[in-house]
Short mmCIF file of C-alpha atoms in Angstrom, two decimals:
data_model
loop_
_atom_site.label_atom_id
_atom_site.label_comp_id
_atom_site.label_asym_id
_atom_site.label_seq_id
_atom_site.Cartn_x
_atom_site.Cartn_y
_atom_site.Cartn_z
CA MET A 1 6.03 0.60 12.34
CA ASN A 2 2.43 1.11 10.84
CA ARG A 3 -0.15 -1.56 9.72
CA ILE A 4 1.22 -2.03 6.60
CA MET A 5 4.78 -1.66 7.53
CA ARG A 6 6.13 0.74 5.13
CA ASN A 7 9.01 2.97 6.05
CA SER A 8 7.28 6.15 4.37
CA GLY A 9 4.56 9.01 5.14
CA ALA A 10 2.25 6.68 2.44
CA ALA A 11 2.23 4.06 5.38
CA LEU A 12 0.42 5.71 8.18
CA ALA A 13 -1.60 7.37 5.29
CA ALA A 14 -3.21 4.01 4.81
CA ILE A 15 -3.28 3.08 8.58
CA PHE A 16 -7.00 3.89 8.98
CA ILE A 17 -8.40 3.76 5.57
CA ALA A 18 -10.67 0.97 6.58
CA GLY A 19 -11.55 2.45 9.74
CA SER A 20 -14.95 3.47 10.88
CA LEU A 21 -14.51 6.51 13.92
CA THR A 22 -16.02 9.65 12.95
CA ALA A 23 -13.61 12.40 12.44
CA CYS A 24 -14.01 15.05 14.96
CA GLY A 25 -11.90 17.41 16.88
CA PRO A 26 -11.07 20.96 17.87
CA GLY A 27 -11.71 23.45 14.96
CA SER A 28 -13.59 20.55 13.17
CA ALA A 29 -16.53 21.60 11.29
CA SER A 30 -19.62 19.82 9.74
CA SER A 31 -20.64 20.22 6.25
CA SER A 32 -24.15 19.41 4.29
CA ARG A 33 -24.13 16.58 1.87
CA SER A 34 -24.65 19.03 -1.08
CA ASP A 35 -21.24 20.71 -0.10
CA THR A 36 -19.36 17.52 -0.92
CA ASN A 37 -21.01 16.82 -4.16
CA PRO A 38 -20.14 19.74 -6.31
CA THR A 39 -21.67 20.14 -9.95
CA ASP A 40 -20.28 23.43 -10.93
CA VAL A 41 -16.61 22.84 -11.40
CA SER A 42 -14.04 24.49 -13.91
CA THR A 43 -10.72 23.46 -15.26
CA ASP A 44 -10.16 26.74 -16.90
CA LEU A 45 -8.48 28.91 -13.86
CA GLY A 46 -7.37 31.83 -15.77
CA ASN A 47 -4.75 34.05 -14.65
CA LYS A 48 -5.76 34.54 -11.22
CA LYS A 49 -3.60 34.07 -8.50
CA TYR A 50 -3.98 31.03 -6.10
CA GLU A 51 -2.37 30.17 -3.00
CA LEU A 52 -2.76 26.11 -1.97
CA THR A 53 -1.63 24.13 0.95
CA LEU A 54 -1.01 20.42 0.74
CA TRP A 55 -0.89 18.26 3.63
CA ASP A 56 0.95 14.98 3.87
CA GLY A 57 3.31 12.72 6.17
CA ALA A 58 6.74 13.84 6.33
CA GLY A 59 8.13 10.49 4.61
CA LEU A 60 6.64 11.79 1.21
CA LYS A 61 7.93 15.52 1.38
CA ALA A 62 10.45 14.49 -1.24
CA VAL A 63 8.11 13.52 -3.85
CA ASP A 64 5.41 15.87 -3.28
CA GLU A 65 7.81 18.77 -3.18
CA ALA A 66 9.27 17.63 -6.60
CA LEU A 67 5.35 17.32 -7.83
CA ILE A 68 4.63 20.66 -6.52
CA ALA A 69 7.58 22.12 -8.44
CA GLY A 70 6.49 20.61 -11.67
CA PHE A 71 2.91 21.77 -11.18
CA GLU A 72 4.04 25.36 -10.48
CA ALA A 73 6.03 25.49 -13.43
CA LYS A 74 3.23 24.71 -15.44
CA TYR A 75 0.87 26.87 -13.52
CA PRO A 76 2.76 29.94 -12.52
CA ASN A 77 -0.09 31.73 -11.04
CA ILE A 78 -0.67 29.12 -8.58
CA THR A 79 1.52 28.20 -5.59
CA ILE A 80 1.27 25.31 -3.12
CA LYS A 81 2.83 25.40 0.44
CA GLY A 82 3.42 21.90 1.65
CA GLN A 83 2.43 21.17 5.40
CA TYR A 84 4.16 17.84 6.81
CA ASP A 85 3.46 15.98 10.08
CA PRO A 86 5.93 13.58 11.44
CA ASP A 87 5.05 10.04 9.90
CA ASN A 88 4.23 8.45 13.50
CA VAL A 89 1.44 10.92 13.93
CA SER A 90 0.16 11.91 10.57
CA GLY A 91 -2.12 8.86 10.56
CA GLN A 92 -3.88 9.81 13.81
CA ASN A 93 -3.84 13.69 12.81
CA GLY A 94 -5.31 12.84 9.62
CA PRO A 95 -9.01 13.14 10.38
CA ARG A 96 -8.37 16.34 12.30
CA VAL A 97 -6.63 17.90 9.78
CA ILE A 98 -9.35 16.95 6.92
CA SER A 99 -12.40 18.12 8.99
CA ALA A 100 -10.77 21.13 10.15
CA LYS A 101 -12.31 24.76 9.30
CA ASP A 102 -8.99 25.84 7.83
CA ALA A 103 -8.47 22.41 6.12
CA PRO A 104 -5.72 22.42 3.47
CA ASP A 105 -6.50 22.53 -0.19
CA ILE A 106 -5.36 18.79 -0.95
CA ALA A 107 -4.71 15.99 1.54
CA ARG A 108 -3.66 12.74 1.89
CA VAL A 109 -6.72 10.84 3.18
CA THR A 110 -6.11 8.75 6.29
CA ASP A 111 -9.33 7.65 6.98
CA MET A 112 -11.77 7.38 4.07
CA ASN A 113 -14.65 5.88 5.74
CA SER A 114 -14.80 8.94 8.77
CA ALA A 115 -13.76 11.51 6.12
CA VAL A 116 -17.07 10.63 3.91
CA ARG A 117 -19.35 9.99 6.50
CA GLY A 118 -18.67 13.19 8.17
CA ASN A 119 -18.92 14.93 4.94
CA HIS A 120 -15.13 16.25 5.26
CA LEU A 121 -14.40 15.37 1.59
CA VAL A 122 -15.44 16.41 -1.79
CA SER A 123 -16.72 13.90 -4.00
CA LEU A 124 -14.29 14.01 -7.20
CA GLU A 125 -16.87 12.66 -9.63
CA ALA A 126 -17.54 16.13 -11.45
CA TYR A 127 -13.61 16.28 -11.74
CA VAL A 128 -13.45 12.70 -13.15
CA ASP A 129 -16.08 14.01 -15.91
CA ALA A 130 -14.25 17.41 -16.45
CA TYR A 131 -10.70 16.26 -16.74
CA GLY A 132 -11.35 12.58 -18.50
CA TRP A 133 -9.41 10.99 -15.56
CA ASP A 134 -8.85 7.00 -16.30
CA VAL A 135 -10.15 5.88 -12.93
CA PRO A 136 -10.70 1.94 -13.44
CA ASP A 137 -12.39 -0.06 -10.32
CA SER A 138 -9.55 -2.08 -10.17
CA GLN A 139 -7.22 0.72 -9.14
CA THR A 140 -9.70 2.96 -7.19
CA GLU A 141 -11.77 0.66 -5.41
CA LEU A 142 -10.65 1.78 -2.13
CA TYR A 143 -11.29 5.21 -2.45
CA ARG A 144 -14.63 4.94 -3.22
CA VAL A 145 -17.73 5.17 -0.58
CA ASP A 146 -21.34 4.35 -1.35
CA SER A 147 -24.32 6.47 -0.21
CA ASN A 148 -24.52 4.38 2.45
CA GLY A 149 -21.27 4.71 3.74
CA LYS A 150 -19.52 1.46 2.76
CA LEU A 151 -16.24 1.37 1.16
CA GLY A 152 -15.62 -0.24 -2.09
CA SER A 153 -17.98 1.17 -4.61
CA GLY A 154 -19.82 4.65 -5.45
CA ASP A 155 -18.40 8.10 -5.69
CA LEU A 156 -14.47 8.63 -5.78
CA TYR A 157 -13.33 10.41 -2.97
CA ALA A 158 -9.26 10.33 -3.45
CA LEU A 159 -7.39 9.96 -6.44
CA PRO A 160 -4.06 7.63 -6.57
CA ASN A 161 -1.34 8.37 -8.78
CA SER A 162 1.07 5.59 -7.83
CA TYR A 163 1.46 2.19 -6.02
CA SER A 164 3.15 0.43 -3.31
CA VAL A 165 2.90 -3.44 -4.09
CA THR A 166 4.68 -6.31 -2.30
CA GLY A 167 6.87 -8.48 -3.78
CA ILE A 168 10.41 -10.53 -3.05
CA TYR A 169 13.69 -8.99 -3.21
CA PHE A 170 16.11 -11.38 -4.58
CA ASN A 171 19.96 -11.69 -4.08
CA THR A 172 21.19 -12.74 -7.61
CA LYS A 173 24.84 -12.56 -6.27
CA LEU A 174 23.73 -15.36 -3.70
CA ALA A 175 21.65 -17.22 -6.23
CA GLU A 176 24.50 -17.38 -8.59
CA GLN A 177 26.55 -18.92 -5.96
CA LEU A 178 23.96 -21.34 -5.21
CA GLY A 179 23.40 -22.22 -9.00
CA ILE A 180 19.95 -20.76 -9.22
CA ASP A 181 19.89 -18.98 -12.38
CA ALA A 182 16.17 -17.05 -12.37
CA ALA A 183 13.75 -16.19 -9.86
CA PRO A 184 11.13 -18.88 -8.84
CA THR A 185 7.63 -18.94 -11.00
CA SER A 186 5.90 -21.12 -8.45
CA VAL A 187 5.60 -21.79 -4.91
CA GLU A 188 7.32 -25.41 -5.21
CA GLU A 189 10.39 -23.44 -7.07
CA PHE A 190 10.37 -20.98 -4.21
CA GLU A 191 10.56 -23.81 -1.57
CA ALA A 192 13.23 -25.55 -3.17
CA ASP A 193 15.58 -22.82 -3.65
CA MET A 194 15.01 -22.13 -0.10
CA GLN A 195 16.06 -25.47 0.81
CA THR A 196 19.14 -24.93 -1.59
CA ALA A 197 20.19 -21.93 0.32
CA LYS A 198 19.55 -23.82 3.68
CA ASP A 199 21.71 -26.61 2.69
CA ALA A 200 24.56 -24.41 1.67
CA GLY A 201 24.46 -22.33 4.91
CA ILE A 202 22.71 -19.26 3.64
CA LEU A 203 19.68 -17.88 5.19
CA PRO A 204 17.07 -18.71 2.74
CA MET A 205 14.36 -15.88 3.52
CA MET A 206 14.86 -12.47 5.49
CA THR A 207 11.74 -11.87 7.07
CA TYR A 208 10.40 -10.23 10.46
CA ALA A 209 7.49 -10.89 13.04
CA LYS A 210 8.06 -8.43 15.60
CA ASP A 211 5.96 -5.85 13.43
CA GLY A 212 4.17 -8.21 11.26
CA GLY A 213 6.31 -8.74 8.10
CA THR A 214 5.39 -12.25 7.59
CA SER A 215 2.05 -11.47 6.53
CA PHE A 216 3.19 -10.43 2.90
CA VAL A 217 4.09 -14.06 2.28
CA PHE A 218 1.19 -15.25 4.03
CA GLN A 219 -1.09 -13.13 2.26
CA ALA A 220 0.21 -14.30 -1.00
CA LEU A 221 -0.19 -17.83 -0.01
CA MET A 222 -3.55 -17.41 1.01
CA ALA A 223 -4.69 -15.55 -2.21
CA ASN A 224 -3.18 -18.27 -3.97
CA ASN A 225 -5.25 -21.02 -2.09
CA SER A 226 -8.14 -19.11 -2.92
CA SER A 227 -8.49 -15.76 -5.09
CA ALA A 228 -7.32 -12.38 -4.62
CA GLU A 229 -11.06 -11.30 -5.06
CA ASP A 230 -11.74 -13.47 -1.96
CA VAL A 231 -9.18 -11.62 0.19
CA GLN A 232 -10.31 -8.24 -1.04
CA ASN A 233 -14.09 -9.08 -0.10
CA TRP A 234 -12.97 -10.05 3.30
CA ILE A 235 -10.80 -6.93 3.64
CA LEU A 236 -13.77 -4.60 2.53
CA GLN A 237 -16.04 -6.49 4.88
CA LYS A 238 -18.22 -7.61 2.00
CA SER A 239 -18.20 -11.28 2.51
CA GLY A 240 -16.20 -14.35 3.19
CA THR A 241 -14.05 -15.22 6.64
CA PHE A 242 -10.65 -15.50 7.48
CA ASP A 243 -11.26 -18.92 9.33
CA ASN A 244 -11.11 -20.76 6.07
CA GLN A 245 -9.00 -23.64 4.62
CA ALA A 246 -7.05 -21.20 2.42
CA ALA A 247 -6.03 -19.54 5.29
CA GLN A 248 -5.33 -22.16 7.35
CA ASP A 249 -3.26 -23.85 4.68
CA ALA A 250 -1.18 -20.65 4.24
CA ALA A 251 -0.65 -20.50 7.98
CA SER A 252 0.65 -24.15 8.09
CA THR A 253 3.22 -23.39 5.19
CA LEU A 254 4.39 -20.31 6.90
CA GLN A 255 4.92 -22.47 10.41
CA ASP A 256 6.41 -25.11 8.34
CA TRP A 257 9.05 -22.86 6.68
CA ASN A 258 10.15 -21.34 10.04
CA ASN A 259 10.34 -24.92 11.63
CA LYS A 260 12.69 -25.92 8.70
CA GLY A 261 15.03 -22.89 9.37
CA TYR A 262 14.34 -20.94 6.08
CA MET A 263 13.41 -17.80 8.28
CA PRO A 264 16.12 -15.93 10.72
CA GLU A 265 16.80 -17.33 13.95
CA GLY A 266 14.27 -15.73 16.71
CA VAL A 267 12.26 -14.21 13.71
CA ASN A 268 9.70 -13.08 16.40
CA ALA A 269 12.32 -10.68 17.85
CA VAL A 270 13.44 -9.21 14.42
CA ASP A 271 11.63 -6.14 13.39
CA ALA A 272 11.02 -4.27 9.85
CA SER A 273 14.37 -1.98 9.91
CA THR A 274 16.73 -4.55 11.31
CA ALA A 275 15.59 -7.14 8.48
CA LEU A 276 16.05 -4.40 5.84
CA SER A 277 19.61 -3.59 7.27
CA ARG A 278 20.56 -7.56 7.28
CA PHE A 279 19.36 -7.87 3.75
CA CYS A 280 21.17 -5.08 2.48
CA ASN A 281 24.31 -6.22 3.98
CA GLY A 282 23.75 -9.44 1.98
CA GLU A 283 21.97 -11.74 4.39
CA GLY A 284 19.24 -13.69 2.92
CA LEU A 285 18.52 -14.86 -0.53
CA PHE A 286 14.89 -13.73 -0.43
CA PHE A 287 13.33 -10.72 1.33
CA PRO A 288 9.50 -10.35 1.20
CA SER A 289 8.73 -6.85 1.30
CA GLY A 290 7.34 -3.89 -0.71
CA ASN A 291 8.16 -1.67 -3.29
CA TRP A 292 8.70 1.46 -0.73
CA ASN A 293 12.50 -0.24 0.52
CA LEU A 294 13.17 -0.15 -3.48
CA ASP A 295 15.82 2.72 -3.17
CA THR A 296 17.34 1.70 -0.15
CA VAL A 297 17.88 -1.95 -1.25
CA ALA A 298 18.90 -0.43 -4.74
CA LYS A 299 21.55 1.60 -3.22
CA ALA A 300 23.02 -1.33 -1.14
CA LEU A 301 22.99 -3.97 -3.46
CA GLY A 302 23.24 -2.10 -6.96
CA ASP A 303 22.90 -5.00 -9.74
CA ASP A 304 22.98 -7.79 -7.27
CA VAL A 305 19.20 -7.64 -6.55
CA GLN A 306 15.85 -8.16 -8.24
CA PHE A 307 12.04 -7.65 -7.23
CA PHE A 308 9.41 -10.29 -8.72
CA ALA A 309 5.82 -10.90 -7.32
CA PHE A 310 5.58 -13.92 -5.10
CA PRO A 311 4.69 -16.80 -7.53
CA GLY A 312 1.45 -18.39 -7.96
CA ALA A 313 0.50 -21.93 -6.86
CA THR A 314 2.14 -23.38 -10.28
CA SER A 315 4.24 -21.76 -13.10
CA GLU A 316 0.81 -21.06 -15.02
CA ASP A 317 -0.94 -19.61 -12.26
CA GLU A 318 -0.67 -15.43 -12.14
CA PRO A 319 0.83 -13.99 -9.08
CA ASN A 320 -1.58 -12.50 -6.49
CA VAL A 321 -0.27 -9.13 -5.53
CA ALA A 322 -1.10 -6.95 -2.22
CA ALA A 323 -1.03 -3.43 -3.55
CA ASN A 324 -2.72 0.15 -2.58
CA ALA A 325 -1.86 3.57 -3.46
CA GLY A 326 1.54 5.03 -2.41
CA ALA A 327 0.12 8.38 -2.90
CA PHE A 328 -3.45 9.56 -3.07
CA TYR A 329 -5.07 12.98 -2.39
CA GLY A 330 -8.44 14.23 -1.60
CA ILE A 331 -10.15 17.86 -1.53
CA PRO A 332 -11.23 18.57 1.91
CA VAL A 333 -14.88 20.01 1.72
CA ASN A 334 -13.61 23.27 3.57
CA ALA A 335 -10.93 23.91 1.00
CA LYS A 336 -10.69 27.48 -0.26
CA ASN A 337 -9.66 26.82 -3.89
CA ARG A 338 -11.42 23.29 -4.77
CA ASP A 339 -10.88 23.94 -8.97
CA ALA A 340 -7.08 24.57 -8.30
CA ALA A 341 -6.79 21.58 -6.30
CA ALA A 342 -8.16 19.45 -8.68
CA ALA A 343 -5.81 20.97 -11.09
CA PHE A 344 -3.13 19.76 -9.11
CA LEU A 345 -4.58 16.39 -8.79
CA ASP A 346 -5.06 16.14 -12.70
CA TYR A 347 -1.51 17.21 -12.95
CA THR A 348 -0.38 13.81 -10.84
CA GLN A 349 -1.96 11.86 -13.30
CA SER A 350 0.60 13.26 -16.20
CA ALA A 351 3.43 11.43 -17.72
CA GLU A 352 5.65 14.39 -16.52
CA ALA A 353 4.26 13.62 -13.23
CA GLN A 354 4.57 9.77 -13.46
CA GLN A 355 8.37 10.37 -14.26
CA ILE A 356 8.93 12.67 -11.15
CA ILE A 357 7.18 9.93 -9.12
CA VAL A 358 9.70 7.40 -10.72
CA ASP A 359 12.57 9.36 -10.02
CA ASN A 360 11.68 10.43 -6.43
CA SER A 361 10.28 7.22 -4.97
CA GLY A 362 9.99 3.78 -5.43
CA TYR A 363 6.29 3.32 -5.91
CA LEU A 364 4.85 1.85 -9.11
CA PRO A 365 3.51 4.32 -11.52
CA LYS A 366 -0.08 4.71 -12.11
CA SER A 367 0.23 3.61 -15.76
CA SER A 368 2.25 0.80 -17.37
CA THR A 369 1.59 2.41 -20.70
CA LEU A 370 3.97 5.21 -20.30
CA ASP A 371 7.35 5.46 -21.41
CA LEU A 372 9.15 5.92 -18.44
CA LYS A 373 12.63 5.57 -17.28
CA ALA A 374 13.84 3.52 -14.15
CA ASN A 375 16.43 4.99 -12.02
CA SER A 376 17.91 1.70 -11.14
CA ALA A 377 18.13 -1.93 -12.52
CA LEU A 378 16.09 -2.93 -9.32
CA GLN A 379 13.44 -0.36 -10.29
CA GLN A 380 13.37 -1.88 -13.88
CA SER A 381 12.87 -5.26 -12.66
CA MET A 382 9.80 -4.09 -10.74
CA PHE A 383 8.37 -2.27 -13.96
CA ASP A 384 8.92 -5.63 -16.13
CA ALA A 385 7.45 -7.66 -13.35
CA TYR A 386 4.29 -5.79 -12.39
CA ALA A 387 3.48 -3.87 -15.94
CA ASP A 388 -0.03 -5.61 -15.89
CA VAL A 389 -0.74 -5.95 -12.17
CA LEU A 390 -3.27 -3.21 -11.69
CA THR A 391 -5.36 -4.40 -14.36
CA SER A 392 -5.04 -8.18 -13.90
CA GLY A 393 -7.84 -8.97 -11.00
CA HIS A 394 -5.24 -10.42 -8.77
CA THR A 395 -4.46 -7.51 -6.60
CA SER A 396 -6.00 -6.90 -3.23
CA ASP A 397 -5.25 -4.43 -0.22
CA PHE A 398 -3.02 -5.58 2.48
CA ILE A 399 -5.02 -7.87 5.06
CA ASN A 400 -3.57 -5.43 7.54
CA ASN A 401 -5.95 -2.86 6.49
CA ALA A 402 -9.30 -5.12 7.07
CA THR A 403 -9.88 -3.20 10.67
CA ALA A 404 -8.22 -0.41 12.25
CA GLY A 405 -6.81 -2.73 15.09
CA MET A 406 -5.99 -5.83 12.82
CA GLN A 407 -2.50 -5.26 12.61
CA SER A 408 -1.68 -4.68 16.26
CA SER A 409 -4.11 -6.57 17.82
CA GLY A 410 -4.93 -9.72 15.02
CA LEU A 411 -1.96 -10.17 12.87
CA ILE A 412 1.21 -9.66 14.81
CA PRO A 413 0.43 -11.49 18.15
CA ASN A 414 -1.21 -14.30 16.18
CA PHE A 415 1.82 -14.66 13.75
CA GLN A 416 4.25 -14.81 16.77
CA LEU A 417 2.26 -17.51 18.39
CA LEU A 418 1.85 -19.33 15.30
CA LEU A 419 5.70 -19.11 14.54
CA ASP A 420 6.65 -20.21 17.91
CA ASN A 421 4.17 -23.17 17.58
CA SER A 422 1.96 -22.02 20.45
CA ILE A 423 -0.66 -21.97 18.56
CA THR A 424 -2.00 -24.28 15.49
CA PRO A 425 -2.86 -22.71 11.90
CA GLN A 426 -6.43 -23.68 13.08
CA GLU A 427 -6.34 -21.34 16.21
CA PHE A 428 -4.50 -18.80 14.14
CA THR A 429 -7.25 -18.31 11.70
CA LYS A 430 -9.84 -18.30 14.53
CA ASN A 431 -8.03 -15.58 16.49
CA VAL A 432 -7.72 -13.13 13.54
CA GLN A 433 -11.21 -13.64 12.64
CA ALA A 434 -12.31 -12.71 16.28
CA GLN A 435 -10.76 -9.69 16.29
CA TYR A 436 -12.12 -8.82 12.98
CA ASP A 437 -15.81 -9.69 14.08
CA LYS A 438 -14.94 -7.81 17.47
CA GLU A 439 -14.44 -4.59 15.36
CA ALA A 440 -16.38 -4.82 12.25
CA LYS A 441 -19.73 -5.55 14.42
CA ARG A 442 -18.92 -1.77 16.30
#
């Protein structure tokens, strides 16, 4: 599994988004800063024939191919050939692909920092102006890099068209059996529902710690204890520390829930695919995960499941949601057809493309104002619950993406130690921050 535990190509696409290694490799080519900041761009492609290439992870082939088909129908003079790497290597291959002399025209960006610092990506600012793209900071912060190479502000280098969001899958059939008539609207209600399930011999919360799934609820709790802004600033290495009271209290809550039997027995040995399978087979009242599993869960549980945001500390508090792009593309500096590539990026922002994304993935569409038709009751519950989440100010990236090694070296081993009571919540936060400091100072 990848750093943010998605079962799709988008997962590996996000693996190195906060990395800082310089992209290089066989066939790579350096470019000047001026090459990366075009000013003479055009949205008029005329009747000239264009043959483009698009590179991505294989997990997103279905939605990419559907978008390509829609785009080619609108632009019959442009053809796009998809090139897909296996998901388990696409993250590692991304920097080499983007920096190559024969780079694709359109590519998912797997390491924003190294791509921009190496001058391997085109700034999209001229195209933002030419097409009038709606790119609010709240939705594009992770795809901006300033003149000093710092992630989080500056020029836009990749354009998101949909989003991965975390939440709670809620088995409403089990809830009805337990006399629970609605999803909880506060942490207190969430805990009470889990205790009700435990008392009835039903697993309260299906989750997994073998490859880091406990981070979803932990991050929501931590943000509830401080703010999504504080969490985001730490992820982007702007300010703050993980070794604080908000994170310690979240860790203490997580540890307590496991000690009470709210999690599956032997949670440290449960992996993502096993947890998903068990929940789809009816085990567990709640399942913290992400919308990348939406189609799988919908097919298994039909109308007996909902998706909601992990609640705020009280029913009056807005939920804090971890989110980043499900699909986002950039234009390599060595792309042969930049303007035509930008036309495809523009197409992905259209209502037609947004519906294609809805039909072919579980991701949250970029715009909540479009009249989109959900493909399942579960997907509709996501639309209803997350309509304004991207503009709420209550979102942050995944804490797993704070550094390249955060997931494997920081979070997974320390969550496991926390859950088997080998370390205290204070030791947990101290250990994670130590890993962060080790990488951030390189």
